[in-house]
JSON list of C-alpha atoms in Angstrom, two decimals:
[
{"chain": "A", "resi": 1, "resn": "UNK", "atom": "CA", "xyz": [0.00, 0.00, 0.00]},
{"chain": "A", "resi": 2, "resn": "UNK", "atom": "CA", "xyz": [1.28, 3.37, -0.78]},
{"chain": "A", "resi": 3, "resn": "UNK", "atom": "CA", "xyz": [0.09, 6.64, 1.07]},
{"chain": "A", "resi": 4, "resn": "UNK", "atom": "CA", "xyz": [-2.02, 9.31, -1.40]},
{"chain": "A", "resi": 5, "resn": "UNK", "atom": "CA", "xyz": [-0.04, 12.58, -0.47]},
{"chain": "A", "resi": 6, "resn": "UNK", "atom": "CA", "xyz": [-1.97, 15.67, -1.18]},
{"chain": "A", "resi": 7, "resn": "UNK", "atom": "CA", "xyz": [-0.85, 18.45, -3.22]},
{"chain": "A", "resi": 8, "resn": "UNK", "atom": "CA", "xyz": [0.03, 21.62, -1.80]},
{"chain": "A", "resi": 9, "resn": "UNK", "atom": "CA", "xyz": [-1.49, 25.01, -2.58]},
{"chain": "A", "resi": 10, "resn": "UNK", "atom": "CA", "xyz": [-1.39, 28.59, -2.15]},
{"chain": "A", "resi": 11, "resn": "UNK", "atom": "CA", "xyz": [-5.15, 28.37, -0.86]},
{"chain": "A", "resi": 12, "resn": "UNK", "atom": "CA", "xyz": [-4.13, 25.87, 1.82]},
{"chain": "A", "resi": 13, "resn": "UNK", "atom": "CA", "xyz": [-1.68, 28.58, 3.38]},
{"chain": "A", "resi": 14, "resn": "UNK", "atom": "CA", "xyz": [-4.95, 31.00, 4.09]},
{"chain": "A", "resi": 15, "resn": "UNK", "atom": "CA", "xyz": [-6.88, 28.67, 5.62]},
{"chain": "A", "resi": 16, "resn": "UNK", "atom": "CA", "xyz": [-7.17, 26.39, 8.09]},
{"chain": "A", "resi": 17, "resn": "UNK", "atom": "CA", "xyz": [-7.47, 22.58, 6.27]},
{"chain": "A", "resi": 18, "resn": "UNK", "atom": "CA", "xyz": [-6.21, 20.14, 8.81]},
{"chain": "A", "resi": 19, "resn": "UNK", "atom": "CA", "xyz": [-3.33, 18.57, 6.58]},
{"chain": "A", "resi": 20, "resn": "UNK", "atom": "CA", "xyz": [-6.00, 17.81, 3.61]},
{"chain": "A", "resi": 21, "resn": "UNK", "atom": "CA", "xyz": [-4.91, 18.75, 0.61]},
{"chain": "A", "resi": 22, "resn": "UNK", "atom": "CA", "xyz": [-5.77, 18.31, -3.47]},
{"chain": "A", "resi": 23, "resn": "UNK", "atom": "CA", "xyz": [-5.67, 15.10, -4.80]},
{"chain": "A", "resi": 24, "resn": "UNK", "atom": "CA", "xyz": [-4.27, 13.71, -8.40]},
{"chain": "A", "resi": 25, "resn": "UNK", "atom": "CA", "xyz": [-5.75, 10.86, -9.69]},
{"chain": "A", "resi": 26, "resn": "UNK", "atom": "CA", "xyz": [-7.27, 9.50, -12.67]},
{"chain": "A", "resi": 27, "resn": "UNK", "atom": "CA", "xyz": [-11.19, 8.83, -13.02]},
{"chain": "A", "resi": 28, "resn": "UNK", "atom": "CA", "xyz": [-12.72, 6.27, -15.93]},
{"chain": "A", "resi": 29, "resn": "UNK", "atom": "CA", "xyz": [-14.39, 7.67, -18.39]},
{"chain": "A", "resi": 30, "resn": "UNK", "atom": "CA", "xyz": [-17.84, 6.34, -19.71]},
{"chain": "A", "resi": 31, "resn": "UNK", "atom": "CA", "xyz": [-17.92, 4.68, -23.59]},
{"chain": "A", "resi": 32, "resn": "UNK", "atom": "CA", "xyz": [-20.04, 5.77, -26.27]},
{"chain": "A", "resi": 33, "resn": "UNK", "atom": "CA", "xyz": [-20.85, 2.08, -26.93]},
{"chain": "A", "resi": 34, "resn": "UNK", "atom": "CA", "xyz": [-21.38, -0.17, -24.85]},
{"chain": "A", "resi": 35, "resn": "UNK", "atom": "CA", "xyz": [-19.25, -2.84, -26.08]},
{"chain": "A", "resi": 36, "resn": "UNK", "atom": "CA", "xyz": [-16.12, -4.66, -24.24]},
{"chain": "A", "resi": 37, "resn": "UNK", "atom": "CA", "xyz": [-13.84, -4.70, -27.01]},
{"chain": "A", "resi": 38, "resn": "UNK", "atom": "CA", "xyz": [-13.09, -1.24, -26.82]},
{"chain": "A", "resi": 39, "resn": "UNK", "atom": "CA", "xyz": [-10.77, 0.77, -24.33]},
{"chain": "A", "resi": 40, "resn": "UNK", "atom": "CA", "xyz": [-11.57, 2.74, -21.36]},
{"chain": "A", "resi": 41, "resn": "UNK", "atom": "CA", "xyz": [-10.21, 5.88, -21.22]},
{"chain": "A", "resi": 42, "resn": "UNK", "atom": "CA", "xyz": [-9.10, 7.34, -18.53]},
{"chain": "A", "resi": 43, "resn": "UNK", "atom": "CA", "xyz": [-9.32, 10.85, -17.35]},
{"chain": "A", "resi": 44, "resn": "UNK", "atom": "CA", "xyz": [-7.30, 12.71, -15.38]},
{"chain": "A", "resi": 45, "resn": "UNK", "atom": "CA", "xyz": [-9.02, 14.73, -12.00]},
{"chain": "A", "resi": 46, "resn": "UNK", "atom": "CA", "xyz": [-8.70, 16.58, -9.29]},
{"chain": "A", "resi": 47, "resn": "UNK", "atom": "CA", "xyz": [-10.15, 15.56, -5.86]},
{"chain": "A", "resi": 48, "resn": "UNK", "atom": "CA", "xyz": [-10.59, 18.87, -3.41]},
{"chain": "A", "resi": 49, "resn": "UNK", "atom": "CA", "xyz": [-11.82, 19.08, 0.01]},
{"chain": "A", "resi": 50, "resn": "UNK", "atom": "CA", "xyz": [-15.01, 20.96, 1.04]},
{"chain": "A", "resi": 51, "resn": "UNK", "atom": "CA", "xyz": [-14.37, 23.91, 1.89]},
{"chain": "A", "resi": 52, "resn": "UNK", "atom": "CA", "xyz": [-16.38, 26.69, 3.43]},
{"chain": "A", "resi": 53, "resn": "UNK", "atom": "CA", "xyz": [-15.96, 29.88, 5.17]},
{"chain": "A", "resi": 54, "resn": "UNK", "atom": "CA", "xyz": [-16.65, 30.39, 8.89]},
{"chain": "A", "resi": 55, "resn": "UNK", "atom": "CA", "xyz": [-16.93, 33.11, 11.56]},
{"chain": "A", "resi": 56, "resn": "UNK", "atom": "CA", "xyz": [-14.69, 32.18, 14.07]},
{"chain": "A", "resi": 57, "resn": "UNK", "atom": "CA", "xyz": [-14.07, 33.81, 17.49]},
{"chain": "A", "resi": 58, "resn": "UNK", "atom": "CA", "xyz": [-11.01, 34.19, 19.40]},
{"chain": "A", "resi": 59, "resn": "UNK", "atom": "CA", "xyz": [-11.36, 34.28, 23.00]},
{"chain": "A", "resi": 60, "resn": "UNK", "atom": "CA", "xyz": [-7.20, 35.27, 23.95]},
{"chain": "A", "resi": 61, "resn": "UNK", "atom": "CA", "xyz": [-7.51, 38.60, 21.01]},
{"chain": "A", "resi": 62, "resn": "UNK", "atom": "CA", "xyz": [-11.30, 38.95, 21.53]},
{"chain": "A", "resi": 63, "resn": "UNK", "atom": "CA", "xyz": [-11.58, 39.44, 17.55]},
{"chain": "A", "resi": 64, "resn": "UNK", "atom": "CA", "xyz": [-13.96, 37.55, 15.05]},
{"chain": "A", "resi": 65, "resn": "UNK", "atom": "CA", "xyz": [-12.32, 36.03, 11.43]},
{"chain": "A", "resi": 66, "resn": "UNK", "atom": "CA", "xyz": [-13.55, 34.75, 8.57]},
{"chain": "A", "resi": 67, "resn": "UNK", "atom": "CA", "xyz": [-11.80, 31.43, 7.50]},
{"chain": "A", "resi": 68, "resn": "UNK", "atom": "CA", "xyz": [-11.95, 28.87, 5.36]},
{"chain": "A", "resi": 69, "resn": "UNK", "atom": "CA", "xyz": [-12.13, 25.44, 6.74]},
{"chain": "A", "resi": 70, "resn": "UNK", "atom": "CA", "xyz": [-12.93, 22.12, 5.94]},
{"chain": "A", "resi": 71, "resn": "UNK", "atom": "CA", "xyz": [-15.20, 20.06, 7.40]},
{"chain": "A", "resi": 72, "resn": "UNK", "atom": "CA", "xyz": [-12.87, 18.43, 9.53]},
{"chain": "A", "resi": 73, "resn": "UNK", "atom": "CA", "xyz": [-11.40, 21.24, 10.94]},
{"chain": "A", "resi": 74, "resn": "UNK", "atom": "CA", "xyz": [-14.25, 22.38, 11.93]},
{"chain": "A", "resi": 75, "resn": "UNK", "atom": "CA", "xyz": [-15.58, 19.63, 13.58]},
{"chain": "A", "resi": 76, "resn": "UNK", "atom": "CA", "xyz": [-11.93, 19.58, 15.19]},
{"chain": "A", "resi": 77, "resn": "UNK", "atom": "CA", "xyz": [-12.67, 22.96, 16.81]},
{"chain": "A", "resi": 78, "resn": "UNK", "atom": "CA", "xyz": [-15.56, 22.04, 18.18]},
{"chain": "A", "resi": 79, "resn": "UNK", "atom": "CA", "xyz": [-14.11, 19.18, 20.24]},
{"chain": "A", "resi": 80, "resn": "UNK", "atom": "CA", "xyz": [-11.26, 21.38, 21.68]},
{"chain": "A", "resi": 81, "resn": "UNK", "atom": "CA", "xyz": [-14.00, 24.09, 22.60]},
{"chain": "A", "resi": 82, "resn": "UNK", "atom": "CA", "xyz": [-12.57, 27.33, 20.56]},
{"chain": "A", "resi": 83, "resn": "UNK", "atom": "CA", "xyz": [-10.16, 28.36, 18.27]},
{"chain": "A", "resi": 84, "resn": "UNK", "atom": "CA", "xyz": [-8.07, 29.17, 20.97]},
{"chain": "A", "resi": 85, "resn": "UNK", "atom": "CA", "xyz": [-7.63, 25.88, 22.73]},
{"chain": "A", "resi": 86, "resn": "UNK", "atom": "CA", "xyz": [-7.16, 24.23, 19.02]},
{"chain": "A", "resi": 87, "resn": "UNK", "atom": "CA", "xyz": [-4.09, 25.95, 18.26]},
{"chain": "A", "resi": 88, "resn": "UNK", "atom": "CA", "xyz": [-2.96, 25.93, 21.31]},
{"chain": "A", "resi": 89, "resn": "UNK", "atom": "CA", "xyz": [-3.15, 22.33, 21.91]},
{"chain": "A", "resi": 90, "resn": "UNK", "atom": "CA", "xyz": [-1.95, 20.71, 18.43]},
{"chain": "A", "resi": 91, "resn": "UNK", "atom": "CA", "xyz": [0.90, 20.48, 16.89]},
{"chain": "A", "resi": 92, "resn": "UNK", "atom": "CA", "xyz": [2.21, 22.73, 14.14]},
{"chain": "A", "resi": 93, "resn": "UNK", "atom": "CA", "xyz": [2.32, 19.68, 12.16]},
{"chain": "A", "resi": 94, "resn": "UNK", "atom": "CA", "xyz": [-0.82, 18.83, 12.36]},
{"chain": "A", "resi": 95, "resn": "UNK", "atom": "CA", "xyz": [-2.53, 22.33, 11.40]},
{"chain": "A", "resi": 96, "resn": "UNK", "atom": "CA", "xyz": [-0.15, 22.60, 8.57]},
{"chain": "A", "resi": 97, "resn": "UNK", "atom": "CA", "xyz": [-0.99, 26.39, 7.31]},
{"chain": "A", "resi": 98, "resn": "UNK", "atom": "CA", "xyz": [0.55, 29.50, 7.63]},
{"chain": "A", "resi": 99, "resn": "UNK", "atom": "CA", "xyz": [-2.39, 31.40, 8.81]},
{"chain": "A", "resi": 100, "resn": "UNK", "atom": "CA", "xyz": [-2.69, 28.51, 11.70]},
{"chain": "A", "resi": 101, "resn": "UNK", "atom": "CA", "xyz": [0.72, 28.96, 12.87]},
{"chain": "A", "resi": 102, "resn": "UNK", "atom": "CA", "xyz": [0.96, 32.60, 12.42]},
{"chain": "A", "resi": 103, "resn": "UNK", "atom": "CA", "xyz": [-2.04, 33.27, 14.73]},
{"chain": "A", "resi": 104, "resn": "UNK", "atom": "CA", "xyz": [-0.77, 30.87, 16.98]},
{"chain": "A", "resi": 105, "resn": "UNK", "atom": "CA", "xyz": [2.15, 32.86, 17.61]},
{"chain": "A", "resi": 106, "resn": "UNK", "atom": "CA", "xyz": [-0.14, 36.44, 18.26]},
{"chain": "A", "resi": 107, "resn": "UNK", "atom": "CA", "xyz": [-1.96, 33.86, 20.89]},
{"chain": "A", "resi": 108, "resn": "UNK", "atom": "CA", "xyz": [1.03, 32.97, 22.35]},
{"chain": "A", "resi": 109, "resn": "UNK", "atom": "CA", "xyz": [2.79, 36.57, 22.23]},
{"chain": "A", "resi": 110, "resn": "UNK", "atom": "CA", "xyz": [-0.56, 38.26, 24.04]},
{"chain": "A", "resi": 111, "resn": "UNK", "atom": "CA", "xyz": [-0.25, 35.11, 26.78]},
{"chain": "A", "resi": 112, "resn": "UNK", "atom": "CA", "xyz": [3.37, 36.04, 27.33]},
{"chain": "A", "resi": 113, "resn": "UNK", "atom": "CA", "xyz": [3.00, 40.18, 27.08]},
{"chain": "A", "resi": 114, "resn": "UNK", "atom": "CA", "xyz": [-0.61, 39.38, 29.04]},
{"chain": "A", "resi": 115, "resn": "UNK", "atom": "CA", "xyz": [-1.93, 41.86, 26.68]},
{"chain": "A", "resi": 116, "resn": "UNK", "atom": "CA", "xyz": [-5.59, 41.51, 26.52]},
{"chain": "A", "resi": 117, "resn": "UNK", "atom": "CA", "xyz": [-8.34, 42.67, 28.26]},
{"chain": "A", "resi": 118, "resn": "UNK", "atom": "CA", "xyz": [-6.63, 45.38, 29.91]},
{"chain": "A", "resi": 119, "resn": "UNK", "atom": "CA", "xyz": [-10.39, 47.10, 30.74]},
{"chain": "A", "resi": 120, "resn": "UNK", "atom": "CA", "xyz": [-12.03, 44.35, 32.22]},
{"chain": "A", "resi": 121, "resn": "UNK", "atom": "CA", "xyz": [-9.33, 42.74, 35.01]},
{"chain": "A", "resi": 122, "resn": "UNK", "atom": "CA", "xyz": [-12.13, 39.77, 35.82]},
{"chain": "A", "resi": 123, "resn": "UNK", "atom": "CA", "xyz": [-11.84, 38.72, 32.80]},
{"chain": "A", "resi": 124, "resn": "UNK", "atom": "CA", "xyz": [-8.34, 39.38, 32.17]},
{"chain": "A", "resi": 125, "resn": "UNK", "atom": "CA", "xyz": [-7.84, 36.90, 35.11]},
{"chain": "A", "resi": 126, "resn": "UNK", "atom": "CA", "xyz": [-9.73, 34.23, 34.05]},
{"chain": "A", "resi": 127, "resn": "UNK", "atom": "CA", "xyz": [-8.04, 34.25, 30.42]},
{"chain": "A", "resi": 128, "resn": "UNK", "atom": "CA", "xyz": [-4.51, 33.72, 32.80]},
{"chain": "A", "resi": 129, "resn": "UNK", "atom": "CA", "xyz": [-6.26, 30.86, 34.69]},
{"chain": "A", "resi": 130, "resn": "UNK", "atom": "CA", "xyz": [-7.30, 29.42, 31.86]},
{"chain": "A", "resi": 131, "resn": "UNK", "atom": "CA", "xyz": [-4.38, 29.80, 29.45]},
{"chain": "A", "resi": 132, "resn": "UNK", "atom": "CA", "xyz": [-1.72, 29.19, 32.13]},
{"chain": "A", "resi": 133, "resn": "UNK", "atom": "CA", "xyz": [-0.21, 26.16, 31.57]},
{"chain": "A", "resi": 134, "resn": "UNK", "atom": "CA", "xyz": [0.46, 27.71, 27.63]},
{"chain": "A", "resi": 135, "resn": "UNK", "atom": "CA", "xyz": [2.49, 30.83, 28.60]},
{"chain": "A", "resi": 136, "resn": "UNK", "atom": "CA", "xyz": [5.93, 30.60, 27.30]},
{"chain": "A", "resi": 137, "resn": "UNK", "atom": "CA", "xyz": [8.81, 33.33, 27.99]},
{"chain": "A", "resi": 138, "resn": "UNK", "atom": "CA", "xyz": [8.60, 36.06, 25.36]},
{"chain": "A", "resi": 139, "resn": "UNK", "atom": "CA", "xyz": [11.48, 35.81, 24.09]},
{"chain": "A", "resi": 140, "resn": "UNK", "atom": "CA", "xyz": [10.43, 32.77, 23.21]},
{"chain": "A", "resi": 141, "resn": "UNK", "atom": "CA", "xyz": [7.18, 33.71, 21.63]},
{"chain": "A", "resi": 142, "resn": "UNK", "atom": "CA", "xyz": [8.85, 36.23, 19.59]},
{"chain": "A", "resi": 143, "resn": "UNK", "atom": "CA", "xyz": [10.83, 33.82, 17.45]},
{"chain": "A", "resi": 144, "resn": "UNK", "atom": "CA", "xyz": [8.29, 31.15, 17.24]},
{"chain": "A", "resi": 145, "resn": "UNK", "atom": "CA", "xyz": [6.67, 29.81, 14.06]},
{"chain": "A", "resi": 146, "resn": "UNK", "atom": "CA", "xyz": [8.71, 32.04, 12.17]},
{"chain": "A", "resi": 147, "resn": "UNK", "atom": "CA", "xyz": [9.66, 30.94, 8.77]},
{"chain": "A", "resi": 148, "resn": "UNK", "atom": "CA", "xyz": [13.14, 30.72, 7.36]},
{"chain": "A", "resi": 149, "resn": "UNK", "atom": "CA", "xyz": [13.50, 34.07, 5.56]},
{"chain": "A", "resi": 150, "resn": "UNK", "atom": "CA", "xyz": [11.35, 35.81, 8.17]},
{"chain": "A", "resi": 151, "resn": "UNK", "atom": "CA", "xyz": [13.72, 34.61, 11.20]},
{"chain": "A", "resi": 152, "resn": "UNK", "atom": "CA", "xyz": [16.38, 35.83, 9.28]},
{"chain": "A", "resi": 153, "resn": "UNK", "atom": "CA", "xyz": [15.52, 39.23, 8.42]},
{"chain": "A", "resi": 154, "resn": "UNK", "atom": "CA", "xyz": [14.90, 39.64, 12.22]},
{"chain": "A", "resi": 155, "resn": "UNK", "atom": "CA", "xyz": [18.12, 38.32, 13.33]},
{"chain": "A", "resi": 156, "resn": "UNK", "atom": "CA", "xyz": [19.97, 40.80, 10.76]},
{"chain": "A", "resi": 157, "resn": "UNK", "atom": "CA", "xyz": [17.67, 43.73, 11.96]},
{"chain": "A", "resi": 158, "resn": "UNK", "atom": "CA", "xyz": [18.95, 42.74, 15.72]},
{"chain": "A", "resi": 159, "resn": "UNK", "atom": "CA", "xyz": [22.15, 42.54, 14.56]},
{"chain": "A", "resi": 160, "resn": "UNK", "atom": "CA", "xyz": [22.05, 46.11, 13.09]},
{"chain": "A", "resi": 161, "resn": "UNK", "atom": "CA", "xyz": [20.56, 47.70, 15.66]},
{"chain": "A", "resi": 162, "resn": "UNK", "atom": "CA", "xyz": [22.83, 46.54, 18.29]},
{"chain": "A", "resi": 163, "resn": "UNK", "atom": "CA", "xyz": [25.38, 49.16, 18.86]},
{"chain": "A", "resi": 164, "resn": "UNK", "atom": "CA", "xyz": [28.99, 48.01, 18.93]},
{"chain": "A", "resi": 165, "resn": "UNK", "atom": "CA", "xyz": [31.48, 48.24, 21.76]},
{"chain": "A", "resi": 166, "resn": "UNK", "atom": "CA", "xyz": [34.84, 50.12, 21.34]},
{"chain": "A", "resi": 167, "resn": "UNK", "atom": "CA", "xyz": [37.71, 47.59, 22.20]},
{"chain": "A", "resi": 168, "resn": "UNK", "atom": "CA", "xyz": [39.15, 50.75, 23.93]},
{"chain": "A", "resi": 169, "resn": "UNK", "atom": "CA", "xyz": [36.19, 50.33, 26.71]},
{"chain": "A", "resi": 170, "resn": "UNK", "atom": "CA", "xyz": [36.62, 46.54, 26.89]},
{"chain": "A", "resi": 171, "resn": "UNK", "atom": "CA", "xyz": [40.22, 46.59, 27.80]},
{"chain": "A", "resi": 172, "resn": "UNK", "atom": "CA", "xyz": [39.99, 49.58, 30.18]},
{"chain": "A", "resi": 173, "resn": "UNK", "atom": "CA", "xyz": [37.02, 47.90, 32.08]},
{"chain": "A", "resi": 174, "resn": "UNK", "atom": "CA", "xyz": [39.04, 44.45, 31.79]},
{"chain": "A", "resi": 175, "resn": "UNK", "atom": "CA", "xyz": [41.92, 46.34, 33.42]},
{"chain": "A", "resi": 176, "resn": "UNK", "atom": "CA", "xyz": [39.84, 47.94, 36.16]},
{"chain": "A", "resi": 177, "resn": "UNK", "atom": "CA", "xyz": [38.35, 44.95, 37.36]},
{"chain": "A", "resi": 178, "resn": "UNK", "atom": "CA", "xyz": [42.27, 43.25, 37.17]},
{"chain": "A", "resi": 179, "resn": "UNK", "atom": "CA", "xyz": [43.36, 45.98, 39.34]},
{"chain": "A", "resi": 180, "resn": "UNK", "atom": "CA", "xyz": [40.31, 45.56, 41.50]},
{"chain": "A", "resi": 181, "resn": "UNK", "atom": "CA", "xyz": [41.43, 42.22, 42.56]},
{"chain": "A", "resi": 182, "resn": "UNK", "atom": "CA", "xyz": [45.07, 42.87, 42.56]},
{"chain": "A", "resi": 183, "resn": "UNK", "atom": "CA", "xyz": [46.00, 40.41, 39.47]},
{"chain": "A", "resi": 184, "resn": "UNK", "atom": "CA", "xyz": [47.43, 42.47, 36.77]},
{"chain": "A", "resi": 185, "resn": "UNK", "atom": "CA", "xyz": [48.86, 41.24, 33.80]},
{"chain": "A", "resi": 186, "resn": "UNK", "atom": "CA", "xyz": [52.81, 41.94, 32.74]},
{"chain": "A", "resi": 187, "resn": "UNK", "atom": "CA", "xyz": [53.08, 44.53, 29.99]},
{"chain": "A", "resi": 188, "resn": "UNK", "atom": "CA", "xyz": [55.70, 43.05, 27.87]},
{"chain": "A", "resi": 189, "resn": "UNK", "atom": "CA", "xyz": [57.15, 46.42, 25.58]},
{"chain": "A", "resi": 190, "resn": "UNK", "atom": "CA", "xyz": [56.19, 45.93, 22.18]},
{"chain": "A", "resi": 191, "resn": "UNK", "atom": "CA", "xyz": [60.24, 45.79, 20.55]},
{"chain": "A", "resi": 192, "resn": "UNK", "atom": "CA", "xyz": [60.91, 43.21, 23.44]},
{"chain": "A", "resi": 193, "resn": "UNK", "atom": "CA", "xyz": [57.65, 41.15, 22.19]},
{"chain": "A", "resi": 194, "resn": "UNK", "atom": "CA", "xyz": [58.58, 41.18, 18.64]},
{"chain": "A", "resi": 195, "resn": "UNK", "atom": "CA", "xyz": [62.45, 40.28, 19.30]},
{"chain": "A", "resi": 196, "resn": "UNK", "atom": "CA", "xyz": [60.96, 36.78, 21.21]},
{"chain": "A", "resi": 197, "resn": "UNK", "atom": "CA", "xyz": [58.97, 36.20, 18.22]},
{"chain": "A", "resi": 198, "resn": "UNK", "atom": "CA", "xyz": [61.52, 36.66, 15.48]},
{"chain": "A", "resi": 199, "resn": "UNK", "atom": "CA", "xyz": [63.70, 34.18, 17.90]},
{"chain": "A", "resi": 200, "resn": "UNK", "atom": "CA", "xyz": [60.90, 31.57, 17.87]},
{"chain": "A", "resi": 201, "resn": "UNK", "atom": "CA", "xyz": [60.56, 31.62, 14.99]},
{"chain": "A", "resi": 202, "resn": "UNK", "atom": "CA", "xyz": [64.35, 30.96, 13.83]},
{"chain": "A", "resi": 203, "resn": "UNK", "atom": "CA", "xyz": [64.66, 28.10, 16.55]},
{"chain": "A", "resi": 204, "resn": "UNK", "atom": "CA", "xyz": [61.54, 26.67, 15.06]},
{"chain": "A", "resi": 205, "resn": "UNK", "atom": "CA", "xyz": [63.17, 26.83, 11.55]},
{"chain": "A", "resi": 206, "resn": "UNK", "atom": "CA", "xyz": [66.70, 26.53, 12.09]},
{"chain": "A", "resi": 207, "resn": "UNK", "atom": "CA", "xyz": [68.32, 23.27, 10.26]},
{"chain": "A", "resi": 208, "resn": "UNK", "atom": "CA", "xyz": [69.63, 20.54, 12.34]},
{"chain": "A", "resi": 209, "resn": "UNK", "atom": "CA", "xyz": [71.30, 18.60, 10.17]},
{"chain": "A", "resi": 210, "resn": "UNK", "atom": "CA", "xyz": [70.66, 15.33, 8.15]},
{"chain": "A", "resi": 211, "resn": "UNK", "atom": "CA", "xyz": [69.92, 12.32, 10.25]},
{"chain": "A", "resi": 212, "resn": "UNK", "atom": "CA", "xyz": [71.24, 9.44, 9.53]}
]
C-alpha cells in the first residue's frame, strides 16, 4: 500500500485545512458504446476538500475572522472548545498552514505580554487561569513559528541595531576589574615582544642537520 499525499497550494496557506490537501488521480471515463472490445479511457481529475468559510471567534484577542475550513477542521474545533484551545493544543504539524501557525504565535505573544483585556481585570484573570499552563517566555514567543526568511531578516535587523562596543572600553574595564582584585597582567614592551617572536621563529626553523 502506498500513502495518497496531497498536493500543496497557495489556498491551503490562508486557511485552516487540517493537513487535507488536493488530490491527483485519474477517473474512468464512460464509452459511447457499450461494447467490451473497446478501451476505457481514462481521465485525469482533481479531488478537493469541502471547503467553506466560517466566523470564528477568538477568545485570547477577543476578535472575530472569517476562515476557510474544511469540514474536519471544523468539527476539530468544536471538540477542543474554541479556536483558541485548538491551536494551542496541536501540533504545528498537524494544522499545517501559515495562517494557523501565524495566529498561533499572536496567541502565544498576548499570553506572554498578558496583553488583553486590559479594561475588564475579571476577565483578564480568568483568560490567565485558563491559558496558564500555555504561557511561554517572550522571548520565546517572539521567534516562534517564524519561517526561514522571516527569522532571518529579524536576526539581521537585531544585529544592526545593536550598537557596537569600542575595544578601547573593553580593555579599560578588563583592566579595572584586574586591578580591583590585585591580578594584573605583565606589559611586555612591544620591541621586546617582537624580538621573542623573530627568535621563535628561527629556533623553530633553524636546520639541524641530516639524520642518519
Amino acid at each position: 500500500e502506498y500513502l495518497i499525499l496531497p498536493l500543496r497550494c497557495p489556498e491551503q496557506e490562508q486557511g485552516l485545512w487540517g493537513g487535507e490537501g488536493v488530490i491527483k488521480g485519474y477517473r474512468e471515463s464512460n464509452p459511447k458504446l457499450k461494447k467490451k472490445i473497446l478501451p476505457r479511457l481514462w481521465i485525469p481529475k482533481l479531488w478537493t476538500p469541502t471547503i467553506k468559510s466560517v466566523l470564528l471567534y477568538s477568545e485570547i484577542l477577543d476578535i472575530y475572522m472569517n476562515i476557510s475550513v474544511t469540514d474536519r477542521v471544523q468539527r476539530l474545533i468544536d471538540q477542543h472548545f474554541g479556536l483558541d484551545l485548538y491551536l494551542l493544543e496541536t501540533p504545528d504539524v498537524d494544522i499545517d498552514s501559515r495562517l494557523g501557525i501565524d495566529l498561533k504565535r499572536q496567541l502565544l505573544l498576548a499570553l506572554a505580554s498578558k496583553n488583553y483585556y486590559h479594561n475588564d481585570s475579571i476577565r483578564q484573570e480568568y483568560i490567565a487561569n485558563k491559558y496558564s499552563r500555555f504561557v511561554i517566555p517572550l522571548e520565546e514567543a517572539e521567534w516562534y513559528g517564524l519561517d526561514l526568511n522571516t527569522a532571518c531578516r529579524k536576526l539581521q535587523d537585531i544585529e544592526d541595531n545593536k550598537e557596537p562596543i569600542p575595544l578601547k572600553k573593553l580593555f579599560s574595564e578588563e583592566l579595572i576589574s584586574e586591578i580591583k582584585k590585585g591580578v594584573t597582567s605583565e606589559v611586555v614592551p612591544l620591541e621586546e615582544a617582537e624580538e621573542e617572536e623573530e627568535g621563535l621563529t628561527y629556533e623553530k626553523h633553524k636546520w639541524i642537520g641530516w639524520r642518519i
